[in-house]
C-alpha positions as a Markdown table, in Angstrom:
| # | Residue | x | y | z |
|---|---|---|---|---|
| 1 | Met | -45.1 | 48.5 | 81.3 |
| 2 | Asp | -48.5 | 49.2 | 83.8 |
| 3 | Tyr | -48.3 | 47.8 | 87.2 |
| 4 | Lys | -50.9 | 49.7 | 89.1 |
| 5 | Ala | -53.7 | 48.8 | 86.3 |
| 6 | Leu | -52.4 | 44.4 | 85.4 |
| 7 | Ala | -53.3 | 45.3 | 89.9 |
| 8 | Asn | -56.4 | 47.0 | 89.8 |
| 9 | Glu | -57.8 | 44.4 | 87.1 |
| 10 | Leu | -56.4 | 41.3 | 89.5 |
| 11 | Val | -58.4 | 42.4 | 91.7 |
| 12 | Asn | -61.5 | 43.6 | 90.3 |
| 13 | Asn | -61.9 | 40.6 | 88.0 |
| 14 | Met | -61.1 | 38.9 | 91.6 |
| 15 | Thr | -63.8 | 40.3 | 93.4 |
| 16 | Lys | -66.0 | 39.6 | 90.3 |
| 17 | Ser | -65.7 | 35.7 | 90.4 |
| 18 | Pro | -68.5 | 33.6 | 92.1 |
| 19 | Lys | -67.4 | 31.4 | 95.1 |
| 20 | Met | -66.8 | 27.9 | 94.5 |
| 21 | Gln | -68.8 | 25.8 | 95.5 |
| 22 | Phe | -67.0 | 24.3 | 98.4 |
| 23 | Gln | -66.3 | 27.8 | 99.9 |
| 24 | Lys | -70.3 | 28.1 | 100.4 |
| 25 | Lys | -69.6 | 25.6 | 103.7 |
| 26 | Val | -66.6 | 27.0 | 104.5 |
| 27 | Asp | -68.1 | 30.1 | 104.9 |
| 28 | Asp | -69.7 | 29.8 | 108.3 |
| 29 | Leu | -66.2 | 29.3 | 110.3 |
| 30 | Ser | -64.6 | 32.5 | 110.6 |
| 31 | Gln | -61.2 | 33.4 | 108.7 |
| 32 | Gly | -59.5 | 32.5 | 112.3 |
| 33 | Glu | -61.2 | 30.1 | 112.9 |
| 34 | Lys | -60.4 | 28.1 | 109.4 |
| 35 | Arg | -57.7 | 28.3 | 109.9 |
| 36 | Ile | -56.5 | 27.3 | 114.0 |
| 37 | Leu | -58.8 | 23.9 | 111.9 |
| 38 | Gly | -55.8 | 23.6 | 109.0 |
| 39 | Tyr | -53.1 | 23.9 | 112.0 |
| 40 | Leu | -54.8 | 21.8 | 114.1 |
| 41 | Thr | -55.5 | 19.1 | 111.2 |
| 42 | Phe | -52.0 | 19.0 | 109.7 |
| 43 | Trp | -49.5 | 20.6 | 111.8 |
| 44 | Lys | -50.5 | 20.2 | 115.4 |
| 45 | Asp | -53.8 | 18.0 | 116.4 |
| 46 | Ala | -53.0 | 19.6 | 120.6 |
| 47 | Val | -51.2 | 22.6 | 121.5 |
| 48 | Ala | -51.6 | 24.9 | 124.0 |
| 49 | Ser | -54.3 | 28.4 | 122.2 |
| 50 | Gly | -50.9 | 30.7 | 123.2 |
| 51 | Glu | -49.2 | 29.0 | 120.5 |
| 52 | Leu | -51.8 | 29.5 | 118.0 |
| 53 | Ser | -52.3 | 33.0 | 118.5 |
| 54 | Glu | -48.1 | 32.8 | 118.2 |
| 55 | Lys | -47.9 | 30.5 | 114.4 |
| 56 | Leu | -51.2 | 32.3 | 113.6 |
| 57 | Phe | -50.2 | 35.6 | 113.9 |
| 58 | Leu | -54.3 | 36.2 | 115.7 |
| 59 | Ser | -54.3 | 37.9 | 118.5 |
| 60 | Thr | -55.6 | 35.9 | 121.8 |
| 61 | Pro | -59.3 | 37.7 | 122.1 |
| 62 | Arg | -60.0 | 36.9 | 117.9 |
| 63 | Val | -58.5 | 33.1 | 119.1 |
| 64 | Ala | -60.3 | 32.6 | 122.3 |
| 65 | Ser | -63.7 | 33.5 | 120.4 |
| 66 | Ala | -62.8 | 31.2 | 117.4 |
| 67 | Leu | -62.5 | 28.4 | 120.3 |
| 68 | Asn | -65.6 | 28.9 | 121.7 |
| 69 | Ser | -67.1 | 28.6 | 118.2 |
| 70 | Leu | -65.4 | 25.9 | 117.1 |
| 71 | Ser | -65.7 | 24.0 | 120.4 |
| 72 | Lys | -69.6 | 24.5 | 120.2 |
| 73 | Lys | -70.0 | 22.9 | 116.5 |
| 74 | Gly | -67.8 | 19.9 | 118.6 |
| 75 | Phe | -64.9 | 20.5 | 115.9 |
| 76 | Ile | -62.0 | 20.7 | 119.2 |
| 77 | Glu | -62.3 | 19.7 | 122.4 |
| 78 | Arg | -60.1 | 22.2 | 125.7 |
| 79 | Asn | -58.5 | 20.7 | 128.6 |
| 80 | Arg | -56.2 | 22.3 | 131.0 |
| 81 | Asp | -52.4 | 20.8 | 130.9 |
| 82 | Glu | -52.2 | 18.6 | 134.2 |
| 83 | Tyr | -48.5 | 20.3 | 134.3 |
| 84 | Asp | -49.1 | 23.9 | 134.5 |
| 85 | Lys | -53.2 | 24.8 | 135.3 |
| 86 | Arg | -52.7 | 28.4 | 133.0 |
| 87 | Ile | -51.6 | 26.5 | 129.6 |
| 88 | Val | -55.2 | 26.1 | 127.9 |
| 89 | Ile | -54.6 | 22.3 | 125.1 |
| 90 | Val | -56.1 | 22.7 | 122.7 |
| 91 | Thr | -57.4 | 18.9 | 120.6 |
| 92 | Ile | -59.2 | 18.4 | 117.1 |
| 93 | Thr | -61.7 | 16.3 | 117.7 |
| 94 | Glu | -63.1 | 13.6 | 115.0 |
| 95 | Ala | -66.1 | 15.5 | 113.8 |
| 96 | Gly | -63.3 | 18.2 | 113.8 |
| 97 | Lys | -60.3 | 17.0 | 111.4 |
| 98 | Ser | -63.3 | 15.0 | 109.5 |
| 99 | Phe | -64.8 | 18.5 | 108.2 |
| 100 | Val | -61.0 | 19.6 | 107.3 |
| 101 | Met | -60.4 | 16.9 | 106.2 |
| 102 | Asp | -63.5 | 16.5 | 103.6 |
| 103 | Glu | -63.5 | 20.6 | 103.0 |
| 104 | His | -59.6 | 20.2 | 101.0 |
| 105 | Ala | -60.8 | 16.6 | 99.4 |
| 106 | Glu | -63.3 | 18.7 | 97.7 |
| 107 | Ala | -61.4 | 21.4 | 97.5 |
| 108 | Ile | -59.2 | 19.6 | 95.6 |
| 109 | Ser | -61.7 | 18.0 | 93.7 |
| 110 | Met | -62.0 | 21.3 | 92.5 |
| 111 | Leu | -59.3 | 22.6 | 91.9 |
| 112 | Glu | -57.6 | 19.0 | 89.9 |
| 113 | Lys | -60.9 | 19.8 | 87.4 |
| 114 | Thr | -60.0 | 23.8 | 86.8 |
| 115 | Leu | -56.3 | 23.0 | 86.0 |
| 116 | Gln | -57.1 | 20.3 | 83.5 |
| 117 | Lys | -59.8 | 23.3 | 81.9 |
| 118 | Leu | -56.0 | 25.2 | 81.4 |
| 119 | Gly | -54.4 | 22.6 | 80.0 |
| 120 | Glu | -51.6 | 21.2 | 80.9 |
| 121 | Lys | -48.8 | 24.4 | 80.0 |
| 122 | Asp | -50.9 | 26.9 | 82.0 |
| 123 | Ala | -52.0 | 24.8 | 84.6 |
| 124 | Lys | -48.0 | 24.2 | 85.0 |
| 125 | Glu | -47.9 | 27.6 | 84.4 |
| 126 | Phe | -50.5 | 29.7 | 86.9 |
| 127 | Val | -48.2 | 27.2 | 89.9 |
| 128 | Arg | -45.2 | 28.2 | 88.8 |
| 129 | Ile | -46.7 | 32.2 | 89.6 |
| 130 | Ile | -48.9 | 30.8 | 93.2 |
| 131 | Asn | -45.1 | 29.5 | 94.5 |
| 132 | Arg | -43.1 | 32.3 | 92.3 |
| 133 | Ile | -45.6 | 35.1 | 94.5 |
| 134 | Ile | -45.2 | 32.4 | 97.5 |
| 135 | Glu | -41.2 | 32.7 | 97.1 |
| 136 | Ile | -41.2 | 36.5 | 97.2 |
| 137 | Ser | -43.8 | 37.0 | 100.2 |
| 138 | Ala | -41.1 | 34.7 | 102.0 |
| 139 | Glu | -38.3 | 37.3 | 100.8 |
| 140 | Asp | -40.3 | 40.5 | 102.2 |
| 141 | Asp | -40.4 | 39.4 | 105.8 |
């Protein structure tokens, strides 16, 4: 089996495929911004900016830049910790959470349609393989 050829085929096909509709609206956000909003929505709605850098494996300057952008969009608020003024606490706003939840619902809907088109057997196999890839990646960490 030529795994390199398969890997090349997969990458080539993935780069040729058009973006799904839900990705177009989210393209206004950087990858760092998306990850920060996801963390604030699904894990903790208020965190120290340093925790974002640590948990999301983003550099401090990248987090600062993303937070500036998200703040201008009204998706987050930043406030000083009441006990330690050196620490900045980042909180997702209702607008930010609503944006993420709307995008999440749209992504789920589009994926559901794609999985239906695959059919039950292929859809289950696809999810199984993705889960296996995640498992393998976790073993490498």
